[in-house]
Amino acid sequence: MVKEKRIMFICPGWQSKKRSVIQKLNFVQFYKRDSRTIEATLRHSSKKRTYADRLKYTEIVYSCIHGGKTFQSESKGVCPNVRTFRNDCPAAIRLKAIKDGQQLEVEAFKHLPQQRILCGAEKERVAGLLKIQANKKLVQQQLMEDTGNVVLLKDLHNIAARVVPRKSVKSVVETLSAVPGADVELILRDENIVTAIFFQTASMKKTYESFPDVLMIDATYKLNAINVQLM
């Protein structure tokens, strides 16, 4: 976890620039939980103070997306498996228009999607490698060595999904039907949604006729271009 840090608020531009730098360097993602503008402070304070024109807030609090406000479930137990993204992470950055600050201690890991984002050049490089059927695990390892970022296989899957053209069900059926002696049947559910495609070659039919009392089923785990299970 990241312990609370208090630093002086410099200017409004800090929100979009400095906060982004801190998030990347410290492997954490913040959201604006609370703030108080100079106008509101002066309106409710008896003390007359002056603030620099470049300032917008007298106080602003950024909390980790895993923490911030304490989550209080209102569940009646009907859905016991409901989950929340928050886990009471205490990480926070509290900024005030005063000269007072502490060091930020980092104990979190660079695992959030916001810190795993690849730049345009890196995405193009990955897309080119995936088009030539490069090994995804080797691509993942090389990216992590080159960028220093955490890269998950699902990040590569997402890039591949955007660059590799998807085949329609019609084209798949046409390809399977072109196999001599093969049987192809679509299994549909409501609204004509395809749930499975039955495919049996002449060799498969001959084997089944020879051993009708034995049925063996095996399945791959979506290790194909269209990301479906094969049985």
mmCIF file of C-alpha atoms in Angstrom:
data_model
loop_
_atom_site.group_PDB
_atom_site.id
_atom_site.type_symbol
_atom_site.label_atom_id
_atom_site.label_comp_id
_atom_site.label_asym_id
_atom_site.label_seq_id
_atom_site.Cartn_x
_atom_site.Cartn_y
_atom_site.Cartn_z
ATOM 1 C CA MET A 1 0.000 0.000 0.000
ATOM 2 C CA VAL A 2 1.018 3.648 -0.352
ATOM 3 C CA LYS A 3 1.023 5.773 2.745
ATOM 4 C CA GLU A 4 -0.561 9.212 2.834
ATOM 5 C CA LYS A 5 1.479 12.108 1.468
ATOM 6 C CA ARG A 6 0.929 15.844 1.956
ATOM 7 C CA ILE A 7 2.562 18.320 -0.429
ATOM 8 C CA MET A 8 1.974 21.947 -1.391
ATOM 9 C CA PHE A 9 -0.523 22.569 -4.179
ATOM 10 C CA ILE A 10 1.304 24.594 -6.851
ATOM 11 C CA CYS A 11 -1.187 25.301 -9.620
ATOM 12 C CA PRO A 12 -4.303 23.842 -11.314
ATOM 13 C CA GLY A 13 -2.146 22.242 -14.034
ATOM 14 C CA TRP A 14 -0.813 19.819 -11.453
ATOM 15 C CA GLN A 15 -3.983 17.763 -11.765
ATOM 16 C CA SER A 16 -3.334 16.678 -15.336
ATOM 17 C CA LYS A 17 0.493 16.655 -15.381
ATOM 18 C CA LYS A 18 2.127 16.099 -11.999
ATOM 19 C CA ARG A 19 -0.532 13.634 -10.837
ATOM 20 C CA SER A 20 -0.046 11.597 -14.002
ATOM 21 C CA VAL A 21 3.719 11.504 -13.392
ATOM 22 C CA ILE A 22 3.259 10.431 -9.760
ATOM 23 C CA GLN A 23 0.850 7.681 -10.828
ATOM 24 C CA LYS A 24 3.299 6.245 -13.363
ATOM 25 C CA LEU A 25 6.321 6.514 -11.078
ATOM 26 C CA ASN A 26 4.587 5.138 -7.997
ATOM 27 C CA PHE A 27 2.429 2.446 -9.596
ATOM 28 C CA VAL A 28 -0.909 3.688 -8.280
ATOM 29 C CA GLN A 29 -4.047 5.252 -9.744
ATOM 30 C CA PHE A 30 -5.784 8.172 -8.008
ATOM 31 C CA TYR A 31 -9.172 9.835 -8.342
ATOM 32 C CA LYS A 32 -10.291 13.186 -6.931
ATOM 33 C CA ARG A 33 -12.174 12.325 -3.766
ATOM 34 C CA ASP A 34 -12.643 15.739 -2.173
ATOM 35 C CA SER A 35 -11.731 19.372 -2.765
ATOM 36 C CA ARG A 36 -12.368 22.897 -1.534
ATOM 37 C CA THR A 37 -12.024 25.923 -3.775
ATOM 38 C CA ILE A 38 -10.565 29.254 -2.674
ATOM 39 C CA GLU A 39 -13.958 30.882 -3.183
ATOM 40 C CA ALA A 40 -15.658 28.413 -0.825
ATOM 41 C CA THR A 41 -12.889 28.758 1.768
ATOM 42 C CA LEU A 42 -13.119 32.545 1.869
ATOM 43 C CA ARG A 43 -16.907 32.413 2.022
ATOM 44 C CA HIS A 44 -16.913 30.219 5.150
ATOM 45 C CA SER A 45 -13.842 31.572 6.917
ATOM 46 C CA SER A 46 -13.660 34.552 9.264
ATOM 47 C CA LYS A 47 -9.939 34.949 8.564
ATOM 48 C CA LYS A 48 -9.093 37.128 5.601
ATOM 49 C CA ARG A 49 -6.333 35.473 3.606
ATOM 50 C CA THR A 50 -4.935 36.061 0.164
ATOM 51 C CA TYR A 51 -4.037 33.367 -2.340
ATOM 52 C CA ALA A 52 -2.020 33.447 -5.532
ATOM 53 C CA ASP A 53 -4.050 33.952 -8.685
ATOM 54 C CA ARG A 54 -2.717 30.715 -10.144
ATOM 55 C CA LEU A 55 -4.343 28.688 -7.350
ATOM 56 C CA LYS A 56 -7.830 27.248 -7.675
ATOM 57 C CA TYR A 57 -8.069 25.125 -4.513
ATOM 58 C CA THR A 58 -7.046 25.568 -0.909
ATOM 59 C CA GLU A 59 -7.364 21.836 -0.364
ATOM 60 C CA ILE A 60 -7.743 18.795 -2.600
ATOM 61 C CA VAL A 61 -7.574 15.072 -1.816
ATOM 62 C CA TYR A 62 -6.743 12.290 -4.273
ATOM 63 C CA SER A 63 -7.385 8.721 -3.113
ATOM 64 C CA CYS A 64 -6.389 5.358 -4.531
ATOM 65 C CA ILE A 65 -9.129 3.816 -6.651
ATOM 66 C CA HIS A 66 -8.936 0.769 -4.359
ATOM 67 C CA GLY A 67 -9.672 2.880 -1.279
ATOM 68 C CA GLY A 68 -11.056 6.332 -0.595
ATOM 69 C CA LYS A 69 -14.521 6.193 0.890
ATOM 70 C CA THR A 70 -15.244 3.094 2.946
ATOM 71 C CA PHE A 71 -17.533 0.713 1.077
ATOM 72 C CA GLN A 72 -20.646 -0.199 3.038
ATOM 73 C CA SER A 73 -22.675 -2.949 1.452
ATOM 74 C CA GLU A 74 -26.473 -2.708 1.582
ATOM 75 C CA SER A 75 -26.851 -6.289 0.402
ATOM 76 C CA LYS A 76 -29.517 -8.455 2.053
ATOM 77 C CA GLY A 77 -27.538 -11.596 1.300
ATOM 78 C CA VAL A 78 -29.536 -12.451 -1.811
ATOM 79 C CA CYS A 79 -26.398 -12.153 -3.971
ATOM 80 C CA PRO A 80 -23.577 -13.303 -1.670
ATOM 81 C CA ASN A 81 -20.927 -13.311 -4.406
ATOM 82 C CA VAL A 82 -21.121 -9.587 -5.209
ATOM 83 C CA ARG A 83 -17.664 -8.002 -5.236
ATOM 84 C CA THR A 84 -16.366 -4.436 -4.925
ATOM 85 C CA PHE A 85 -13.243 -3.029 -6.568
ATOM 86 C CA ARG A 86 -12.236 -1.376 -3.287
ATOM 87 C CA ASN A 87 -10.212 -3.035 -0.545
ATOM 88 C CA ASP A 88 -9.719 -0.142 1.916
ATOM 89 C CA CYS A 89 -6.378 0.943 0.432
ATOM 90 C CA PRO A 90 -5.191 3.966 2.509
ATOM 91 C CA ALA A 91 -3.154 5.548 -0.315
ATOM 92 C CA ALA A 92 -3.927 9.253 -0.665
ATOM 93 C CA ILE A 93 -2.399 12.572 -1.686
ATOM 94 C CA ARG A 94 -3.658 15.507 0.314
ATOM 95 C CA LEU A 95 -2.710 18.925 -1.029
ATOM 96 C CA LYS A 96 -3.061 22.217 0.774
ATOM 97 C CA ALA A 97 -2.002 25.752 0.004
ATOM 98 C CA ILE A 98 0.637 25.627 2.777
ATOM 99 C CA LYS A 99 4.339 24.766 2.956
ATOM 100 C CA ASP A 100 4.102 21.337 4.482
ATOM 101 C CA GLY A 101 5.095 18.004 2.910
ATOM 102 C CA GLN A 102 6.226 14.387 3.474
ATOM 103 C CA GLN A 103 7.894 11.724 1.341
ATOM 104 C CA LEU A 104 5.732 9.219 -0.549
ATOM 105 C CA GLU A 105 6.522 5.605 0.395
ATOM 106 C CA VAL A 106 5.748 3.152 -2.411
ATOM 107 C CA GLU A 107 4.794 -0.443 -1.675
ATOM 108 C CA ALA A 108 2.260 -1.008 -4.486
ATOM 109 C CA PHE A 109 2.986 -2.746 -7.784
ATOM 110 C CA LYS A 110 2.576 -1.474 -11.304
ATOM 111 C CA HIS A 111 -0.378 -3.650 -12.247
ATOM 112 C CA LEU A 112 -3.321 -1.367 -13.066
ATOM 113 C CA PRO A 113 -4.505 -0.955 -16.680
ATOM 114 C CA GLN A 114 -3.767 2.775 -16.546
ATOM 115 C CA GLN A 115 -0.074 2.041 -15.951
ATOM 116 C CA ARG A 116 0.089 -0.792 -18.506
ATOM 117 C CA ILE A 117 -0.962 1.346 -21.461
ATOM 118 C CA LEU A 118 1.391 0.982 -24.432
ATOM 119 C CA CYS A 119 2.256 3.949 -26.633
ATOM 120 C CA GLY A 120 1.244 4.092 -30.290
ATOM 121 C CA ALA A 121 4.620 2.873 -31.587
ATOM 122 C CA GLU A 122 4.618 -0.071 -29.190
ATOM 123 C CA LYS A 123 1.078 -1.046 -30.206
ATOM 124 C CA GLU A 124 2.036 -0.940 -33.892
ATOM 125 C CA ARG A 125 5.069 -3.090 -33.178
ATOM 126 C CA VAL A 126 2.946 -5.634 -31.293
ATOM 127 C CA ALA A 127 0.308 -5.629 -34.032
ATOM 128 C CA GLY A 128 2.981 -6.372 -36.651
ATOM 129 C CA LEU A 129 4.388 -9.257 -34.621
ATOM 130 C CA LEU A 130 0.964 -10.757 -33.968
ATOM 131 C CA LYS A 131 0.070 -10.567 -37.664
ATOM 132 C CA ILE A 132 2.966 -12.887 -38.459
ATOM 133 C CA GLN A 133 1.842 -15.293 -35.701
ATOM 134 C CA ALA A 134 4.672 -14.450 -33.288
ATOM 135 C CA ASN A 135 4.655 -16.279 -29.950
ATOM 136 C CA LYS A 136 2.656 -14.072 -27.578
ATOM 137 C CA LYS A 137 4.633 -15.076 -24.511
ATOM 138 C CA LEU A 138 7.907 -14.133 -26.199
ATOM 139 C CA VAL A 139 6.384 -10.826 -27.341
ATOM 140 C CA GLN A 140 5.198 -10.194 -23.779
ATOM 141 C CA GLN A 141 8.653 -10.902 -22.357
ATOM 142 C CA GLN A 142 10.393 -8.642 -24.881
ATOM 143 C CA LEU A 143 7.961 -5.773 -24.253
ATOM 144 C CA MET A 144 8.488 -5.965 -20.508
ATOM 145 C CA GLU A 145 12.264 -5.873 -20.999
ATOM 146 C CA ASP A 146 12.136 -2.962 -23.460
ATOM 147 C CA THR A 147 9.556 -0.766 -21.693
ATOM 148 C CA GLY A 148 9.968 -1.725 -18.043
ATOM 149 C CA ASN A 149 6.169 -1.959 -17.817
ATOM 150 C CA VAL A 150 4.045 -4.883 -16.730
ATOM 151 C CA VAL A 151 2.416 -6.384 -19.833
ATOM 152 C CA LEU A 152 -0.268 -9.052 -19.517
ATOM 153 C CA LEU A 153 -1.196 -11.572 -22.178
ATOM 154 C CA LYS A 154 -4.720 -10.158 -22.219
ATOM 155 C CA ASP A 155 -3.218 -6.792 -23.252
ATOM 156 C CA LEU A 156 -1.769 -8.516 -26.312
ATOM 157 C CA HIS A 157 -5.078 -10.315 -26.944
ATOM 158 C CA ASN A 158 -6.859 -6.942 -26.954
ATOM 159 C CA ILE A 159 -4.391 -5.512 -29.467
ATOM 160 C CA ALA A 160 -4.735 -8.600 -31.649
ATOM 161 C CA ALA A 161 -8.523 -8.314 -31.569
ATOM 162 C CA ARG A 162 -8.287 -4.791 -32.983
ATOM 163 C CA VAL A 163 -5.863 -5.572 -35.808
ATOM 164 C CA VAL A 164 -6.773 -9.127 -36.840
ATOM 165 C CA PRO A 165 -9.941 -9.181 -38.972
ATOM 166 C CA ARG A 166 -12.708 -11.310 -37.512
ATOM 167 C CA LYS A 167 -14.220 -14.064 -39.601
ATOM 168 C CA SER A 168 -17.997 -14.166 -39.830
ATOM 169 C CA VAL A 169 -19.964 -17.304 -38.991
ATOM 170 C CA LYS A 170 -20.956 -17.521 -42.626
ATOM 171 C CA SER A 171 -17.342 -17.645 -43.818
ATOM 172 C CA VAL A 172 -16.480 -20.274 -41.176
ATOM 173 C CA VAL A 173 -19.392 -22.477 -42.264
ATOM 174 C CA GLU A 174 -18.394 -22.082 -45.918
ATOM 175 C CA THR A 175 -14.810 -23.109 -45.096
ATOM 176 C CA LEU A 176 -15.941 -26.172 -43.134
ATOM 177 C CA SER A 177 -18.520 -27.152 -45.749
ATOM 178 C CA ALA A 178 -15.795 -27.169 -48.403
ATOM 179 C CA VAL A 179 -14.197 -30.218 -46.736
ATOM 180 C CA PRO A 180 -15.196 -33.294 -48.814
ATOM 181 C CA GLY A 181 -17.678 -35.560 -47.023
ATOM 182 C CA ALA A 182 -17.990 -33.284 -43.973
ATOM 183 C CA ASP A 183 -21.209 -32.499 -42.086
ATOM 184 C CA VAL A 184 -21.705 -28.986 -40.689
ATOM 185 C CA GLU A 185 -24.582 -27.932 -38.446
ATOM 186 C CA LEU A 186 -25.220 -24.688 -36.573
ATOM 187 C CA ILE A 187 -26.640 -24.866 -33.042
ATOM 188 C CA LEU A 188 -28.707 -21.776 -32.311
ATOM 189 C CA ARG A 189 -30.476 -20.325 -29.314
ATOM 190 C CA ASP A 190 -33.054 -17.539 -29.046
ATOM 191 C CA GLU A 191 -32.803 -14.722 -31.594
ATOM 192 C CA ASN A 192 -30.699 -16.937 -33.885
ATOM 193 C CA ILE A 193 -27.536 -16.545 -31.805
ATOM 194 C CA VAL A 194 -24.938 -19.193 -32.674
ATOM 195 C CA THR A 195 -23.822 -21.136 -29.596
ATOM 196 C CA ALA A 196 -21.911 -23.932 -31.333
ATOM 197 C CA ILE A 197 -20.931 -25.337 -34.709
ATOM 198 C CA PHE A 198 -21.090 -29.114 -35.202
ATOM 199 C CA PHE A 199 -18.440 -30.363 -37.642
ATOM 200 C CA GLN A 200 -17.773 -33.985 -38.580
ATOM 201 C CA THR A 201 -15.451 -35.202 -41.319
ATOM 202 C CA ALA A 202 -15.790 -38.476 -43.217
ATOM 203 C CA SER A 203 -12.992 -39.950 -41.099
ATOM 204 C CA MET A 204 -14.785 -38.924 -37.896
ATOM 205 C CA LYS A 205 -18.018 -40.529 -39.077
ATOM 206 C CA LYS A 206 -16.227 -43.760 -39.967
ATOM 207 C CA THR A 207 -14.572 -43.906 -36.541
ATOM 208 C CA TYR A 208 -17.903 -43.305 -34.788
ATOM 209 C CA GLU A 209 -19.617 -46.039 -36.827
ATOM 210 C CA SER A 210 -16.850 -48.480 -35.891
ATOM 211 C CA PHE A 211 -17.022 -47.698 -32.170
ATOM 212 C CA PRO A 212 -20.533 -46.334 -31.440
ATOM 213 C CA ASP A 213 -20.385 -47.359 -27.789
ATOM 214 C CA VAL A 214 -17.303 -45.224 -27.057
ATOM 215 C CA LEU A 215 -17.415 -41.425 -27.051
ATOM 216 C CA MET A 216 -14.368 -39.364 -26.106
ATOM 217 C CA ILE A 217 -14.475 -35.580 -25.906
ATOM 218 C CA ASP A 218 -11.502 -33.249 -25.690
ATOM 219 C CA ALA A 219 -11.420 -29.469 -25.815
ATOM 220 C CA THR A 220 -8.821 -26.797 -26.435
ATOM 221 C CA TYR A 221 -8.811 -23.611 -24.392
ATOM 222 C CA LYS A 222 -9.493 -21.014 -27.095
ATOM 223 C CA LEU A 223 -6.077 -21.504 -28.695
ATOM 224 C CA ASN A 224 -7.188 -20.379 -32.133
ATOM 225 C CA ALA A 225 -7.565 -17.207 -34.180
ATOM 226 C CA ILE A 226 -11.272 -16.760 -33.425
ATOM 227 C CA ASN A 227 -10.885 -17.397 -29.677
ATOM 228 C CA VAL A 228 -13.405 -20.235 -29.327
ATOM 229 C CA GLN A 229 -13.231 -23.660 -27.726
ATOM 230 C CA LEU A 230 -12.800 -26.649 -30.024
ATOM 231 C CA MET A 231 -14.196 -30.050 -29.026
#
